[in-house]
Amino acid sequence: MRSDPGTEFCVDIVVKGRKTEVPERFRKHVAEKLKLDKIQKLDAKVISLDVEVSKEPNPRQADRSDRVEITLHSRGPVIRAEAAASDPYAALDLAAEKLEARLRKQHDKRHTRRGVRRLTAAEVPDHVPGAATLNGNGLVVEEEPDVPTKRIGSLEVKGEGPLVVREKTHAASPMSLDQALYEMELVGHDFYLFVDSETKQPSVVYRRHAYDYGVIHLSSDEMVTQAHSAAAGGALGG
């Protein structure tokens, strides 16, 4: 059977039985029950409706002996609804109610999507909690966590940072290398900071392997400082 000529376009309604006969009276009831004008308002792309009737022969399931399955084919997704009852007319009524409810839900979903403007990538973080922020190239911007800053001695430490246990300042009397080694052994450290009496340079003597020692001198020569500054600038600029 087909829909009325006055509807938007013809819709085929196919009624068939599976292992059971379908009387003409039931076929007419299907055409009256499935109101095509209402269905087409909910889904204007509907093409056909398949109604399949089946019978459960088990007498223990007499209250669910007749089953009706309605399948709606359209240019969108296929929608199905089925129900079982003690007779095919009651089963058809239940299945038709389910079909209408699912059509209405699908219709409301489409209507809601049309009314909502799509967000740009830049707007997503303002509307979606926890969403990543994107830069102009569409890459995720890593946000730095809010880490507390504290001051330890002369250092400004972020988060845990380096652990400064103690800070000391000593008067630096110039001394020879031998004296610095003696002072290092005296305090039992692996290094000793001093001012070299010969070069007047800040220096550090340190223990190497076995009984070997090393010494490092810091030069504060202005030409050396300028050379280091020029080298650093060249590295940054190059």
PDB file of C-alpha atoms in Angstrom:
ATOM      1  CA  MET A   1       0.000   0.000   0.000  1.00  0.00           C
ATOM      2  CA  ARG A   2       1.070   3.643  -0.536  1.00  0.00           C
ATOM      3  CA  SER A   3       0.452   6.940   1.209  1.00  0.00           C
ATOM      4  CA  ASP A   4      -2.215   9.368   0.080  1.00  0.00           C
ATOM      5  CA  PRO A   5      -1.443  11.479  -3.001  1.00  0.00           C
ATOM      6  CA  GLY A   6      -1.804  14.630  -0.924  1.00  0.00           C
ATOM      7  CA  THR A   7       1.249  13.838   1.216  1.00  0.00           C
ATOM      8  CA  GLU A   8       4.703  15.229   0.434  1.00  0.00           C
ATOM      9  CA  PHE A   9       5.651  12.113  -1.557  1.00  0.00           C
ATOM     10  CA  CYS A  10       4.477   8.519  -1.764  1.00  0.00           C
ATOM     11  CA  VAL A  11       5.537   6.187   1.015  1.00  0.00           C
ATOM     12  CA  ASP A  12       5.298   2.430   0.637  1.00  0.00           C
ATOM     13  CA  ILE A  13       3.874   0.430   3.546  1.00  0.00           C
ATOM     14  CA  VAL A  14       4.680  -3.258   3.208  1.00  0.00           C
ATOM     15  CA  VAL A  15       2.832  -5.647   5.552  1.00  0.00           C
ATOM     16  CA  LYS A  16       3.991  -9.246   5.663  1.00  0.00           C
ATOM     17  CA  GLY A  17       3.650 -12.241   7.924  1.00  0.00           C
ATOM     18  CA  ARG A  18       6.374 -14.574   9.096  1.00  0.00           C
ATOM     19  CA  LYS A  19       5.022 -18.100   9.452  1.00  0.00           C
ATOM     20  CA  THR A  20       1.520 -16.667   9.775  1.00  0.00           C
ATOM     21  CA  GLU A  21      -1.240 -15.277   7.566  1.00  0.00           C
ATOM     22  CA  VAL A  22      -2.039 -11.557   7.679  1.00  0.00           C
ATOM     23  CA  PRO A  23      -5.781 -10.844   7.250  1.00  0.00           C
ATOM     24  CA  GLU A  24      -6.953  -7.932   5.097  1.00  0.00           C
ATOM     25  CA  ARG A  25      -8.641  -6.354   8.108  1.00  0.00           C
ATOM     26  CA  PHE A  26      -5.256  -6.080   9.866  1.00  0.00           C
ATOM     27  CA  ARG A  27      -3.660  -4.549   6.767  1.00  0.00           C
ATOM     28  CA  LYS A  28      -6.307  -1.797   6.778  1.00  0.00           C
ATOM     29  CA  HIS A  29      -5.731  -1.246  10.498  1.00  0.00           C
ATOM     30  CA  VAL A  30      -2.007  -0.764   9.796  1.00  0.00           C
ATOM     31  CA  ALA A  31      -2.791   1.981   7.241  1.00  0.00           C
ATOM     32  CA  GLU A  32      -5.071   3.706   9.768  1.00  0.00           C
ATOM     33  CA  LYS A  33      -2.731   3.320  12.736  1.00  0.00           C
ATOM     34  CA  LEU A  34       0.507   4.474  11.057  1.00  0.00           C
ATOM     35  CA  LYS A  35      -0.495   8.067  10.327  1.00  0.00           C
ATOM     36  CA  LEU A  36       1.872   8.992   7.508  1.00  0.00           C
ATOM     37  CA  ASP A  37       1.245  12.730   7.753  1.00  0.00           C
ATOM     38  CA  LYS A  38       2.490  12.708  11.363  1.00  0.00           C
ATOM     39  CA  ILE A  39       5.439  10.460  10.470  1.00  0.00           C
ATOM     40  CA  GLN A  40       6.456  12.725   7.585  1.00  0.00           C
ATOM     41  CA  LYS A  41       6.377  15.769   9.863  1.00  0.00           C
ATOM     42  CA  LEU A  42       8.855  14.029  12.165  1.00  0.00           C
ATOM     43  CA  ASP A  43      10.950  12.574   9.332  1.00  0.00           C
ATOM     44  CA  ALA A  44      10.484  14.212   5.940  1.00  0.00           C
ATOM     45  CA  LYS A  45      12.934  11.781   4.342  1.00  0.00           C
ATOM     46  CA  VAL A  46      10.929   8.629   5.041  1.00  0.00           C
ATOM     47  CA  ILE A  47      10.808   6.234   2.060  1.00  0.00           C
ATOM     48  CA  SER A  48       8.999   3.113   3.252  1.00  0.00           C
ATOM     49  CA  LEU A  49       7.610   1.268   6.253  1.00  0.00           C
ATOM     50  CA  ASP A  50       7.903  -2.492   6.692  1.00  0.00           C
ATOM     51  CA  VAL A  51       5.472  -4.134   9.109  1.00  0.00           C
ATOM     52  CA  GLU A  52       6.207  -7.754   9.955  1.00  0.00           C
ATOM     53  CA  VAL A  53       3.803  -9.918  11.986  1.00  0.00           C
ATOM     54  CA  SER A  54       4.896 -13.161  13.610  1.00  0.00           C
ATOM     55  CA  LYS A  55       3.201 -15.716  15.859  1.00  0.00           C
ATOM     56  CA  GLU A  56       4.657 -17.487  18.893  1.00  0.00           C
ATOM     57  CA  PRO A  57       3.270 -21.058  18.927  1.00  0.00           C
ATOM     58  CA  ASN A  58       4.239 -21.762  22.565  1.00  0.00           C
ATOM     59  CA  PRO A  59       0.991 -21.722  24.603  1.00  0.00           C
ATOM     60  CA  ARG A  60       2.929 -20.685  27.706  1.00  0.00           C
ATOM     61  CA  GLN A  61       3.532 -17.304  26.060  1.00  0.00           C
ATOM     62  CA  ALA A  62      -0.074 -16.638  25.140  1.00  0.00           C
ATOM     63  CA  ASP A  63       0.119 -13.095  26.543  1.00  0.00           C
ATOM     64  CA  ARG A  64       2.984 -12.387  24.128  1.00  0.00           C
ATOM     65  CA  SER A  65       1.993 -14.675  21.297  1.00  0.00           C
ATOM     66  CA  ASP A  66       1.739 -12.005  18.593  1.00  0.00           C
ATOM     67  CA  ARG A  67       4.763  -9.864  17.712  1.00  0.00           C
ATOM     68  CA  VAL A  68       4.838  -6.835  15.397  1.00  0.00           C
ATOM     69  CA  GLU A  69       8.052  -5.228  14.163  1.00  0.00           C
ATOM     70  CA  ILE A  70       7.979  -1.890  12.294  1.00  0.00           C
ATOM     71  CA  THR A  71      11.035  -0.814  10.290  1.00  0.00           C
ATOM     72  CA  LEU A  72      11.192   2.719   8.908  1.00  0.00           C
ATOM     73  CA  HIS A  73      13.527   3.272   5.950  1.00  0.00           C
ATOM     74  CA  SER A  74      14.544   6.838   5.097  1.00  0.00           C
ATOM     75  CA  ARG A  75      17.445   8.767   3.639  1.00  0.00           C
ATOM     76  CA  GLY A  76      18.635   8.991   7.244  1.00  0.00           C
ATOM     77  CA  PRO A  77      19.180   6.221   9.793  1.00  0.00           C
ATOM     78  CA  VAL A  78      16.892   3.174   9.885  1.00  0.00           C
ATOM     79  CA  ILE A  79      14.502   3.214  12.873  1.00  0.00           C
ATOM     80  CA  ARG A  80      12.919   0.055  14.298  1.00  0.00           C
ATOM     81  CA  ALA A  81      10.235  -0.563  16.900  1.00  0.00           C
ATOM     82  CA  GLU A  82       8.758  -3.867  18.010  1.00  0.00           C
ATOM     83  CA  ALA A  83       6.287  -5.096  20.592  1.00  0.00           C
ATOM     84  CA  ALA A  84       4.510  -8.291  21.629  1.00  0.00           C
ATOM     85  CA  ALA A  85       0.998  -8.751  22.994  1.00  0.00           C
ATOM     86  CA  SER A  86      -1.848 -11.233  23.203  1.00  0.00           C
ATOM     87  CA  ASP A  87      -3.158 -10.223  19.746  1.00  0.00           C
ATOM     88  CA  PRO A  88      -1.579  -8.495  16.684  1.00  0.00           C
ATOM     89  CA  TYR A  89      -3.691  -5.321  17.032  1.00  0.00           C
ATOM     90  CA  ALA A  90      -2.474  -4.620  20.557  1.00  0.00           C
ATOM     91  CA  ALA A  91       1.099  -5.415  19.492  1.00  0.00           C
ATOM     92  CA  LEU A  92       0.774  -2.980  16.565  1.00  0.00           C
ATOM     93  CA  ASP A  93      -0.497  -0.217  18.863  1.00  0.00           C
ATOM     94  CA  LEU A  94       2.479  -0.664  21.217  1.00  0.00           C
ATOM     95  CA  ALA A  95       5.015  -0.808  18.362  1.00  0.00           C
ATOM     96  CA  ALA A  96       3.507   2.315  16.730  1.00  0.00           C
ATOM     97  CA  GLU A  97       3.824   4.237  20.004  1.00  0.00           C
ATOM     98  CA  LYS A  98       7.493   3.228  20.298  1.00  0.00           C
ATOM     99  CA  LEU A  99       8.152   4.228  16.694  1.00  0.00           C
ATOM    100  CA  GLU A 100       6.609   7.664  17.181  1.00  0.00           C
ATOM    101  CA  ALA A 101       8.598   8.230  20.380  1.00  0.00           C
ATOM    102  CA  ARG A 102      11.866   7.354  18.622  1.00  0.00           C
ATOM    103  CA  LEU A 103      11.005   9.527  15.621  1.00  0.00           C
ATOM    104  CA  ARG A 104      10.211  12.444  17.913  1.00  0.00           C
ATOM    105  CA  LYS A 105      13.490  11.997  19.770  1.00  0.00           C
ATOM    106  CA  GLN A 106      15.419  11.948  16.482  1.00  0.00           C
ATOM    107  CA  HIS A 107      13.520  15.020  15.266  1.00  0.00           C
ATOM    108  CA  ASP A 108      14.218  16.986  18.458  1.00  0.00           C
ATOM    109  CA  LYS A 109      17.898  16.082  18.266  1.00  0.00           C
ATOM    110  CA  ARG A 110      18.162  17.414  14.695  1.00  0.00           C
ATOM    111  CA  HIS A 111      16.265  20.572  15.650  1.00  0.00           C
ATOM    112  CA  THR A 112      18.581  21.201  18.614  1.00  0.00           C
ATOM    113  CA  ARG A 113      21.706  20.742  16.481  1.00  0.00           C
ATOM    114  CA  ARG A 114      20.462  23.306  13.955  1.00  0.00           C
ATOM    115  CA  GLY A 115      19.915  25.892  16.674  1.00  0.00           C
ATOM    116  CA  VAL A 116      23.380  25.578  18.190  1.00  0.00           C
ATOM    117  CA  ARG A 117      26.250  27.454  16.580  1.00  0.00           C
ATOM    118  CA  ARG A 118      29.443  25.465  16.162  1.00  0.00           C
ATOM    119  CA  LEU A 119      32.226  26.705  18.395  1.00  0.00           C
ATOM    120  CA  THR A 120      35.603  27.669  16.999  1.00  0.00           C
ATOM    121  CA  ALA A 121      38.711  26.002  18.426  1.00  0.00           C
ATOM    122  CA  ALA A 122      39.543  29.214  20.297  1.00  0.00           C
ATOM    123  CA  GLU A 123      36.086  29.294  21.936  1.00  0.00           C
ATOM    124  CA  VAL A 124      36.072  25.682  23.159  1.00  0.00           C
ATOM    125  CA  PRO A 125      38.020  26.317  26.431  1.00  0.00           C
ATOM    126  CA  ASP A 126      35.491  29.019  27.405  1.00  0.00           C
ATOM    127  CA  HIS A 127      32.518  26.663  27.015  1.00  0.00           C
ATOM    128  CA  VAL A 128      33.954  23.214  27.810  1.00  0.00           C
ATOM    129  CA  PRO A 129      35.525  22.794  31.257  1.00  0.00           C
ATOM    130  CA  GLY A 130      38.888  21.063  31.173  1.00  0.00           C
ATOM    131  CA  ALA A 131      39.329  21.463  27.415  1.00  0.00           C
ATOM    132  CA  ALA A 132      42.833  22.045  26.068  1.00  0.00           C
ATOM    133  CA  THR A 133      43.769  25.494  24.785  1.00  0.00           C
ATOM    134  CA  LEU A 134      44.958  25.677  21.160  1.00  0.00           C
ATOM    135  CA  ASN A 135      47.275  28.230  19.607  1.00  0.00           C
ATOM    136  CA  GLY A 136      46.972  29.746  16.141  1.00  0.00           C
ATOM    137  CA  ASN A 137      48.494  26.646  14.544  1.00  0.00           C
ATOM    138  CA  GLY A 138      45.978  24.325  16.201  1.00  0.00           C
ATOM    139  CA  LEU A 139      48.567  22.927  18.617  1.00  0.00           C
ATOM    140  CA  VAL A 140      47.835  22.339  22.281  1.00  0.00           C
ATOM    141  CA  VAL A 141      49.189  25.063  24.555  1.00  0.00           C
ATOM    142  CA  GLU A 142      50.698  23.495  27.629  1.00  0.00           C
ATOM    143  CA  GLU A 143      49.591  25.528  30.622  1.00  0.00           C
ATOM    144  CA  GLU A 144      52.127  25.866  33.428  1.00  0.00           C
ATOM    145  CA  PRO A 145      50.725  24.700  36.749  1.00  0.00           C
ATOM    146  CA  ASP A 146      50.336  27.275  39.488  1.00  0.00           C
ATOM    147  CA  VAL A 147      53.471  26.422  41.492  1.00  0.00           C
ATOM    148  CA  PRO A 148      54.100  28.437  44.675  1.00  0.00           C
ATOM    149  CA  THR A 149      57.352  30.389  44.887  1.00  0.00           C
ATOM    150  CA  LYS A 150      59.342  30.769  48.080  1.00  0.00           C
ATOM    151  CA  ARG A 151      62.668  32.347  49.017  1.00  0.00           C
ATOM    152  CA  ILE A 152      65.442  30.273  50.621  1.00  0.00           C
ATOM    153  CA  GLY A 153      68.449  32.330  51.539  1.00  0.00           C
ATOM    154  CA  SER A 154      69.401  34.343  48.473  1.00  0.00           C
ATOM    155  CA  LEU A 155      67.576  31.936  46.133  1.00  0.00           C
ATOM    156  CA  GLU A 156      64.014  32.199  44.792  1.00  0.00           C
ATOM    157  CA  VAL A 157      62.745  28.640  44.621  1.00  0.00           C
ATOM    158  CA  LYS A 158      59.713  27.490  42.569  1.00  0.00           C
ATOM    159  CA  GLY A 159      57.908  24.479  44.003  1.00  0.00           C
ATOM    160  CA  GLU A 160      60.256  22.012  45.647  1.00  0.00           C
ATOM    161  CA  GLY A 161      63.285  23.378  43.804  1.00  0.00           C
ATOM    162  CA  PRO A 162      66.857  22.892  45.028  1.00  0.00           C
ATOM    163  CA  LEU A 163      67.009  22.167  48.736  1.00  0.00           C
ATOM    164  CA  VAL A 164      69.295  24.728  50.389  1.00  0.00           C
ATOM    165  CA  VAL A 165      70.105  23.351  53.806  1.00  0.00           C
ATOM    166  CA  ARG A 166      72.452  26.113  54.950  1.00  0.00           C
ATOM    167  CA  GLU A 167      73.991  29.312  53.646  1.00  0.00           C
ATOM    168  CA  LYS A 168      77.263  30.673  55.033  1.00  0.00           C
ATOM    169  CA  THR A 169      79.546  33.638  54.424  1.00  0.00           C
ATOM    170  CA  HIS A 170      83.226  33.451  55.410  1.00  0.00           C
ATOM    171  CA  ALA A 171      85.902  36.086  55.581  1.00  0.00           C
ATOM    172  CA  ALA A 172      88.393  35.190  52.836  1.00  0.00           C
ATOM    173  CA  SER A 173      91.960  35.888  53.919  1.00  0.00           C
ATOM    174  CA  PRO A 174      94.423  35.288  51.061  1.00  0.00           C
ATOM    175  CA  MET A 175      96.438  32.095  51.534  1.00  0.00           C
ATOM    176  CA  SER A 176      98.751  29.835  49.599  1.00  0.00           C
ATOM    177  CA  LEU A 177      97.720  26.614  47.921  1.00  0.00           C
ATOM    178  CA  ASP A 178      99.494  24.547  50.575  1.00  0.00           C
ATOM    179  CA  GLN A 179      97.629  26.385  53.318  1.00  0.00           C
ATOM    180  CA  ALA A 180      94.320  25.805  51.503  1.00  0.00           C
ATOM    181  CA  LEU A 181      95.065  22.061  51.306  1.00  0.00           C
ATOM    182  CA  TYR A 182      95.881  22.010  54.987  1.00  0.00           C
ATOM    183  CA  GLU A 183      92.637  23.843  55.843  1.00  0.00           C
ATOM    184  CA  MET A 184      90.664  21.409  53.693  1.00  0.00           C
ATOM    185  CA  GLU A 185      92.151  18.407  55.503  1.00  0.00           C
ATOM    186  CA  LEU A 186      91.582  20.154  58.805  1.00  0.00           C
ATOM    187  CA  VAL A 187      87.824  20.591  58.267  1.00  0.00           C
ATOM    188  CA  GLY A 188      87.509  17.148  56.588  1.00  0.00           C
ATOM    189  CA  HIS A 189      85.808  18.403  53.436  1.00  0.00           C
ATOM    190  CA  ASP A 190      86.383  17.322  49.817  1.00  0.00           C
ATOM    191  CA  PHE A 191      86.880  20.923  48.688  1.00  0.00           C
ATOM    192  CA  TYR A 192      87.951  24.251  50.117  1.00  0.00           C
ATOM    193  CA  LEU A 193      87.215  27.739  48.798  1.00  0.00           C
ATOM    194  CA  PHE A 194      89.915  30.400  49.256  1.00  0.00           C
ATOM    195  CA  VAL A 195      91.610  33.442  47.743  1.00  0.00           C
ATOM    196  CA  ASP A 196      95.023  32.615  46.308  1.00  0.00           C
ATOM    197  CA  SER A 197      97.646  34.910  47.868  1.00  0.00           C
ATOM    198  CA  GLU A 198      99.788  34.822  44.699  1.00  0.00           C
ATOM    199  CA  THR A 199      97.153  35.404  42.019  1.00  0.00           C
ATOM    200  CA  LYS A 200      94.544  37.187  44.197  1.00  0.00           C
ATOM    201  CA  GLN A 201      91.932  35.049  42.435  1.00  0.00           C
ATOM    202  CA  PRO A 202      88.995  33.249  44.041  1.00  0.00           C
ATOM    203  CA  SER A 203      89.983  29.580  43.926  1.00  0.00           C
ATOM    204  CA  VAL A 204      88.855  26.183  45.103  1.00  0.00           C
ATOM    205  CA  VAL A 205      90.968  23.188  45.881  1.00  0.00           C
ATOM    206  CA  TYR A 206      89.279  19.770  45.757  1.00  0.00           C
ATOM    207  CA  ARG A 207      90.057  16.121  46.362  1.00  0.00           C
ATOM    208  CA  ARG A 208      90.319  13.916  43.270  1.00  0.00           C
ATOM    209  CA  HIS A 209      91.380  10.253  43.415  1.00  0.00           C
ATOM    210  CA  ALA A 210      93.450   8.720  46.198  1.00  0.00           C
ATOM    211  CA  TYR A 211      95.839  11.488  47.284  1.00  0.00           C
ATOM    212  CA  ASP A 212      95.514  13.635  44.164  1.00  0.00           C
ATOM    213  CA  TYR A 213      94.146  17.174  44.399  1.00  0.00           C
ATOM    214  CA  GLY A 214      92.852  19.674  41.891  1.00  0.00           C
ATOM    215  CA  VAL A 215      92.553  23.429  41.969  1.00  0.00           C
ATOM    216  CA  ILE A 216      90.259  25.801  40.063  1.00  0.00           C
ATOM    217  CA  HIS A 217      90.922  29.534  39.743  1.00  0.00           C
ATOM    218  CA  LEU A 218      88.289  32.134  38.828  1.00  0.00           C
ATOM    219  CA  SER A 219      89.599  34.984  36.691  1.00  0.00           C
ATOM    220  CA  SER A 220      87.914  38.373  37.049  1.00  0.00           C
ATOM    221  CA  ASP A 221      90.038  39.926  34.306  1.00  0.00           C
ATOM    222  CA  GLU A 222      87.986  42.521  32.403  1.00  0.00           C
ATOM    223  CA  MET A 223      89.200  41.291  29.003  1.00  0.00           C
ATOM    224  CA  VAL A 224      88.230  37.734  29.886  1.00  0.00           C
ATOM    225  CA  THR A 225      84.781  38.938  31.021  1.00  0.00           C
ATOM    226  CA  GLN A 226      84.285  40.856  27.764  1.00  0.00           C
ATOM    227  CA  ALA A 227      85.410  37.826  25.740  1.00  0.00           C
ATOM    228  CA  HIS A 228      82.890  35.612  27.544  1.00  0.00           C
ATOM    229  CA  SER A 229      80.121  38.194  27.009  1.00  0.00           C
ATOM    230  CA  ALA A 230      80.918  38.441  23.305  1.00  0.00           C
ATOM    231  CA  ALA A 231      80.925  34.667  22.967  1.00  0.00           C
ATOM    232  CA  ALA A 232      77.580  34.376  24.725  1.00  0.00           C
ATOM    233  CA  GLY A 233      76.090  37.097  22.547  1.00  0.00           C
ATOM    234  CA  GLY A 234      77.385  35.426  19.413  1.00  0.00           C
ATOM    235  CA  ALA A 235      75.900  32.116  20.443  1.00  0.00           C
ATOM    236  CA  LEU A 236      72.515  33.697  21.099  1.00  0.00           C
ATOM    237  CA  GLY A 237      72.553  35.771  17.981  1.00  0.00           C
ATOM    238  CA  GLY A 238      73.977  33.110  15.674  1.00  0.00           C
TER     239      GLY A 238
END
